[in-house]
Amino acid sequence: MSRAFVREGEGHLDEIPDRPISDGPNDVTREGLARIEAAVVAAQEALAAAQSEGDRSAIASASRELRYWSARRASAHVVAEPEDDSQVRFGHAVMILRDDGRRQTFRIVGEDEADPARGTVSHVSPLARALFGKSVGDVVRVGSGEAEILDISRSNAPGGKK
């Protein structure tokens, strides 16, 4: 039998690999830091519950989550909300008009906060990188097409200056 399928010792049972952590800066919004802190608490609670039940699989899973979220909290850098809306920066909501006629608004946030279906994109995404430093009226390459920047604001609502 191949050694790849043989487990050595009790310690390897129920181990799961750590979640990958980006090499880039862990820039977050204030809301993003609060989410990370809540995830740490949730992982701590899940680990305590799994330990009290003696569920080795759940212990491994909760331990993995706790390691991930603890590392993300330790490396988190809260980026101050932009004060100037003349150019796209981290934390801005940006409304674009795609060349196919779709209007979309995305807020640029940290990697763990990003959820395009909810209107947020990671600061390391190709879209965010294309938008950084640009102004209203600028046209940027987005995927295989182009998009014009229609609005830059400090909230998800178009034109919604805080």
PDB file of C-alpha atoms in Angstrom:
ATOM      1  CA  MET A   1       0.000   0.000   0.000  1.00  0.00           C
ATOM      2  CA  SER A   2       1.224   3.480  -0.776  1.00  0.00           C
ATOM      3  CA  ARG A   3       2.563   5.427   2.230  1.00  0.00           C
ATOM      4  CA  ALA A   4       0.388   8.341   1.097  1.00  0.00           C
ATOM      5  CA  PHE A   5      -2.645   6.536   2.467  1.00  0.00           C
ATOM      6  CA  VAL A   6      -1.200   5.398   5.780  1.00  0.00           C
ATOM      7  CA  ARG A   7      -1.721   7.557   8.857  1.00  0.00           C
ATOM      8  CA  GLU A   8       1.060   7.546  11.398  1.00  0.00           C
ATOM      9  CA  GLY A   9      -0.048   7.849  15.007  1.00  0.00           C
ATOM     10  CA  GLU A  10      -3.192   9.154  16.642  1.00  0.00           C
ATOM     11  CA  GLY A  11      -2.321  12.854  16.163  1.00  0.00           C
ATOM     12  CA  HIS A  12      -3.060  12.837  12.447  1.00  0.00           C
ATOM     13  CA  LEU A  13      -6.669  11.755  12.783  1.00  0.00           C
ATOM     14  CA  ASP A  14      -9.147  14.530  12.042  1.00  0.00           C
ATOM     15  CA  GLU A  15      -6.430  17.063  11.108  1.00  0.00           C
ATOM     16  CA  ILE A  16      -7.390  19.386   8.333  1.00  0.00           C
ATOM     17  CA  PRO A  17      -5.081  21.782   6.523  1.00  0.00           C
ATOM     18  CA  ASP A  18      -5.057  25.427   7.536  1.00  0.00           C
ATOM     19  CA  ARG A  19      -6.991  27.915   5.454  1.00  0.00           C
ATOM     20  CA  PRO A  20      -4.665  29.785   3.104  1.00  0.00           C
ATOM     21  CA  ILE A  21      -3.780  33.312   4.147  1.00  0.00           C
ATOM     22  CA  SER A  22      -2.976  35.941   1.561  1.00  0.00           C
ATOM     23  CA  ASP A  23       0.560  37.289   1.396  1.00  0.00           C
ATOM     24  CA  GLY A  24      -0.786  40.803   0.785  1.00  0.00           C
ATOM     25  CA  PRO A  25      -1.572  43.429   3.385  1.00  0.00           C
ATOM     26  CA  ASN A  26      -4.624  42.675   5.517  1.00  0.00           C
ATOM     27  CA  ASP A  27      -6.298  46.056   5.048  1.00  0.00           C
ATOM     28  CA  VAL A  28      -9.805  46.178   6.534  1.00  0.00           C
ATOM     29  CA  THR A  29     -12.581  48.651   7.177  1.00  0.00           C
ATOM     30  CA  ARG A  30     -13.799  49.247  10.740  1.00  0.00           C
ATOM     31  CA  GLU A  31     -16.736  46.987   9.911  1.00  0.00           C
ATOM     32  CA  GLY A  32     -14.341  44.368   8.607  1.00  0.00           C
ATOM     33  CA  LEU A  33     -12.359  44.360  11.847  1.00  0.00           C
ATOM     34  CA  ALA A  34     -15.606  43.936  13.809  1.00  0.00           C
ATOM     35  CA  ARG A  35     -16.493  40.945  11.602  1.00  0.00           C
ATOM     36  CA  ILE A  36     -13.077  39.397  12.178  1.00  0.00           C
ATOM     37  CA  GLU A  37     -13.410  39.853  15.928  1.00  0.00           C
ATOM     38  CA  ALA A  38     -16.879  38.269  15.843  1.00  0.00           C
ATOM     39  CA  ALA A  39     -15.467  35.336  13.846  1.00  0.00           C
ATOM     40  CA  VAL A  40     -12.744  34.831  16.486  1.00  0.00           C
ATOM     41  CA  VAL A  41     -15.391  34.724  19.237  1.00  0.00           C
ATOM     42  CA  ALA A  42     -17.570  32.339  17.213  1.00  0.00           C
ATOM     43  CA  ALA A  43     -14.596  30.042  16.587  1.00  0.00           C
ATOM     44  CA  GLN A  44     -13.671  30.098  20.295  1.00  0.00           C
ATOM     45  CA  GLU A  45     -17.248  29.176  21.214  1.00  0.00           C
ATOM     46  CA  ALA A  46     -17.375  26.420  18.599  1.00  0.00           C
ATOM     47  CA  LEU A  47     -14.083  25.012  19.866  1.00  0.00           C
ATOM     48  CA  ALA A  48     -15.275  25.028  23.483  1.00  0.00           C
ATOM     49  CA  ALA A  49     -18.525  23.282  22.487  1.00  0.00           C
ATOM     50  CA  ALA A  50     -16.660  20.670  20.425  1.00  0.00           C
ATOM     51  CA  GLN A  51     -14.229  20.025  23.269  1.00  0.00           C
ATOM     52  CA  SER A  52     -17.038  19.594  25.790  1.00  0.00           C
ATOM     53  CA  GLU A  53     -18.675  17.059  23.462  1.00  0.00           C
ATOM     54  CA  GLY A  54     -15.391  15.334  22.683  1.00  0.00           C
ATOM     55  CA  ASP A  55     -16.080  15.658  18.943  1.00  0.00           C
ATOM     56  CA  ARG A  56     -12.611  15.371  17.388  1.00  0.00           C
ATOM     57  CA  SER A  57     -13.779  16.329  13.912  1.00  0.00           C
ATOM     58  CA  ALA A  58     -15.524  19.450  15.219  1.00  0.00           C
ATOM     59  CA  ILE A  59     -12.473  20.268  17.365  1.00  0.00           C
ATOM     60  CA  ALA A  60     -10.247  20.095  14.290  1.00  0.00           C
ATOM     61  CA  SER A  61     -12.606  22.274  12.270  1.00  0.00           C
ATOM     62  CA  ALA A  62     -13.083  24.879  15.021  1.00  0.00           C
ATOM     63  CA  SER A  63      -9.337  24.926  15.736  1.00  0.00           C
ATOM     64  CA  ARG A  64      -8.661  25.584  12.068  1.00  0.00           C
ATOM     65  CA  GLU A  65     -11.133  28.477  12.021  1.00  0.00           C
ATOM     66  CA  LEU A  66      -9.727  29.899  15.246  1.00  0.00           C
ATOM     67  CA  ARG A  67      -6.167  29.803  13.849  1.00  0.00           C
ATOM     68  CA  TYR A  68      -7.300  31.527  10.659  1.00  0.00           C
ATOM     69  CA  TRP A  69      -9.334  34.289  12.292  1.00  0.00           C
ATOM     70  CA  SER A  70      -6.758  34.877  15.031  1.00  0.00           C
ATOM     71  CA  ALA A  71      -4.060  35.331  12.379  1.00  0.00           C
ATOM     72  CA  ARG A  72      -6.309  37.693  10.406  1.00  0.00           C
ATOM     73  CA  ARG A  73      -7.060  39.729  13.534  1.00  0.00           C
ATOM     74  CA  ALA A  74      -3.366  39.922  14.416  1.00  0.00           C
ATOM     75  CA  SER A  75      -2.447  41.192  10.940  1.00  0.00           C
ATOM     76  CA  ALA A  76      -5.467  43.468  10.407  1.00  0.00           C
ATOM     77  CA  HIS A  77      -4.755  47.071   9.508  1.00  0.00           C
ATOM     78  CA  VAL A  78      -7.784  49.331   9.730  1.00  0.00           C
ATOM     79  CA  VAL A  79      -7.673  51.788   6.860  1.00  0.00           C
ATOM     80  CA  ALA A  80      -9.155  55.188   7.682  1.00  0.00           C
ATOM     81  CA  GLU A  81     -12.208  56.158   5.689  1.00  0.00           C
ATOM     82  CA  PRO A  82     -11.203  58.271   2.692  1.00  0.00           C
ATOM     83  CA  GLU A  83     -11.641  62.005   3.218  1.00  0.00           C
ATOM     84  CA  ASP A  84     -11.444  62.946  -0.432  1.00  0.00           C
ATOM     85  CA  ASP A  85     -13.810  61.570  -3.073  1.00  0.00           C
ATOM     86  CA  SER A  86     -11.912  62.882  -6.088  1.00  0.00           C
ATOM     87  CA  GLN A  87     -10.084  59.585  -6.683  1.00  0.00           C
ATOM     88  CA  VAL A  88     -10.989  55.970  -5.916  1.00  0.00           C
ATOM     89  CA  ARG A  89      -9.430  54.682  -2.691  1.00  0.00           C
ATOM     90  CA  PHE A  90      -9.893  51.806  -0.251  1.00  0.00           C
ATOM     91  CA  GLY A  91     -13.328  52.076   1.395  1.00  0.00           C
ATOM     92  CA  HIS A  92     -14.980  53.973  -1.439  1.00  0.00           C
ATOM     93  CA  ALA A  93     -18.174  52.900  -3.143  1.00  0.00           C
ATOM     94  CA  VAL A  94     -17.736  53.278  -6.885  1.00  0.00           C
ATOM     95  CA  MET A  95     -20.558  53.325  -9.441  1.00  0.00           C
ATOM     96  CA  ILE A  96     -19.525  52.179 -12.890  1.00  0.00           C
ATOM     97  CA  LEU A  97     -21.297  52.004 -16.236  1.00  0.00           C
ATOM     98  CA  ARG A  98     -20.163  48.944 -18.152  1.00  0.00           C
ATOM     99  CA  ASP A  99     -19.959  49.003 -21.921  1.00  0.00           C
ATOM    100  CA  ASP A 100     -22.943  46.614 -22.052  1.00  0.00           C
ATOM    101  CA  GLY A 101     -25.117  49.253 -20.312  1.00  0.00           C
ATOM    102  CA  ARG A 102     -25.123  47.752 -16.784  1.00  0.00           C
ATOM    103  CA  ARG A 103     -24.693  50.138 -13.859  1.00  0.00           C
ATOM    104  CA  GLN A 104     -23.035  48.581 -10.850  1.00  0.00           C
ATOM    105  CA  THR A 105     -21.839  49.911  -7.520  1.00  0.00           C
ATOM    106  CA  PHE A 106     -19.100  48.191  -5.561  1.00  0.00           C
ATOM    107  CA  ARG A 107     -17.465  49.168  -2.282  1.00  0.00           C
ATOM    108  CA  ILE A 108     -13.754  48.367  -2.060  1.00  0.00           C
ATOM    109  CA  VAL A 109     -13.024  46.498   1.180  1.00  0.00           C
ATOM    110  CA  GLY A 110     -10.669  43.939   2.741  1.00  0.00           C
ATOM    111  CA  GLU A 111     -10.285  40.412   1.443  1.00  0.00           C
ATOM    112  CA  ASP A 112     -12.342  38.776   4.200  1.00  0.00           C
ATOM    113  CA  GLU A 113     -15.131  41.356   3.777  1.00  0.00           C
ATOM    114  CA  ALA A 114     -15.515  40.977   0.028  1.00  0.00           C
ATOM    115  CA  ASP A 115     -18.778  39.591  -1.336  1.00  0.00           C
ATOM    116  CA  PRO A 116     -19.503  40.774  -4.891  1.00  0.00           C
ATOM    117  CA  ALA A 117     -23.104  39.519  -4.647  1.00  0.00           C
ATOM    118  CA  ARG A 118     -23.555  42.043  -1.815  1.00  0.00           C
ATOM    119  CA  GLY A 119     -21.739  44.850  -3.605  1.00  0.00           C
ATOM    120  CA  THR A 120     -18.279  44.590  -2.046  1.00  0.00           C
ATOM    121  CA  VAL A 121     -15.012  43.688  -3.767  1.00  0.00           C
ATOM    122  CA  SER A 122     -11.584  42.987  -2.340  1.00  0.00           C
ATOM    123  CA  HIS A 123      -8.938  45.674  -2.630  1.00  0.00           C
ATOM    124  CA  VAL A 124      -6.700  43.097  -4.323  1.00  0.00           C
ATOM    125  CA  SER A 125      -9.282  42.181  -6.978  1.00  0.00           C
ATOM    126  CA  PRO A 126      -8.590  43.116 -10.599  1.00  0.00           C
ATOM    127  CA  LEU A 127     -11.615  45.460 -10.558  1.00  0.00           C
ATOM    128  CA  ALA A 128     -10.432  47.364  -7.487  1.00  0.00           C
ATOM    129  CA  ARG A 129      -6.874  47.580  -8.794  1.00  0.00           C
ATOM    130  CA  ALA A 130      -8.185  49.001 -12.076  1.00  0.00           C
ATOM    131  CA  LEU A 131     -10.234  51.613 -10.198  1.00  0.00           C
ATOM    132  CA  PHE A 132      -7.648  52.820  -7.661  1.00  0.00           C
ATOM    133  CA  GLY A 133      -6.487  56.372  -8.335  1.00  0.00           C
ATOM    134  CA  LYS A 134      -9.103  56.985 -11.030  1.00  0.00           C
ATOM    135  CA  SER A 135     -11.715  59.750 -11.036  1.00  0.00           C
ATOM    136  CA  VAL A 136     -15.303  60.263 -12.175  1.00  0.00           C
ATOM    137  CA  GLY A 137     -15.402  60.153 -15.972  1.00  0.00           C
ATOM    138  CA  ASP A 138     -12.345  57.907 -16.298  1.00  0.00           C
ATOM    139  CA  VAL A 139     -12.748  54.708 -18.316  1.00  0.00           C
ATOM    140  CA  VAL A 140     -11.091  51.547 -17.021  1.00  0.00           C
ATOM    141  CA  ARG A 141     -10.578  48.063 -18.414  1.00  0.00           C
ATOM    142  CA  VAL A 142     -12.879  45.580 -16.634  1.00  0.00           C
ATOM    143  CA  GLY A 143     -12.462  41.973 -17.716  1.00  0.00           C
ATOM    144  CA  SER A 144     -12.876  41.868 -21.472  1.00  0.00           C
ATOM    145  CA  GLY A 145     -14.724  45.187 -21.579  1.00  0.00           C
ATOM    146  CA  GLU A 146     -14.572  48.721 -20.295  1.00  0.00           C
ATOM    147  CA  ALA A 147     -16.419  50.738 -17.684  1.00  0.00           C
ATOM    148  CA  GLU A 148     -16.797  54.438 -16.990  1.00  0.00           C
ATOM    149  CA  ILE A 149     -16.666  55.695 -13.414  1.00  0.00           C
ATOM    150  CA  LEU A 150     -19.923  57.529 -12.710  1.00  0.00           C
ATOM    151  CA  ASP A 151     -19.646  58.193  -8.976  1.00  0.00           C
ATOM    152  CA  ILE A 152     -17.248  57.859  -6.054  1.00  0.00           C
ATOM    153  CA  SER A 153     -18.679  57.983  -2.538  1.00  0.00           C
ATOM    154  CA  ARG A 154     -18.048  56.966   1.057  1.00  0.00           C
ATOM    155  CA  SER A 155     -21.098  54.711   1.360  1.00  0.00           C
ATOM    156  CA  ASN A 156     -22.809  52.047  -0.719  1.00  0.00           C
ATOM    157  CA  ALA A 157     -25.490  54.495  -1.806  1.00  0.00           C
ATOM    158  CA  PRO A 158     -24.523  56.294  -5.045  1.00  0.00           C
ATOM    159  CA  GLY A 159     -23.619  59.859  -4.241  1.00  0.00           C
ATOM    160  CA  GLY A 160     -23.945  58.957  -0.564  1.00  0.00           C
ATOM    161  CA  LYS A 161     -21.301  61.078   1.121  1.00  0.00           C
ATOM    162  CA  LYS A 162     -21.137  60.393   4.830  1.00  0.00           C
TER     163      LYS A 162
END
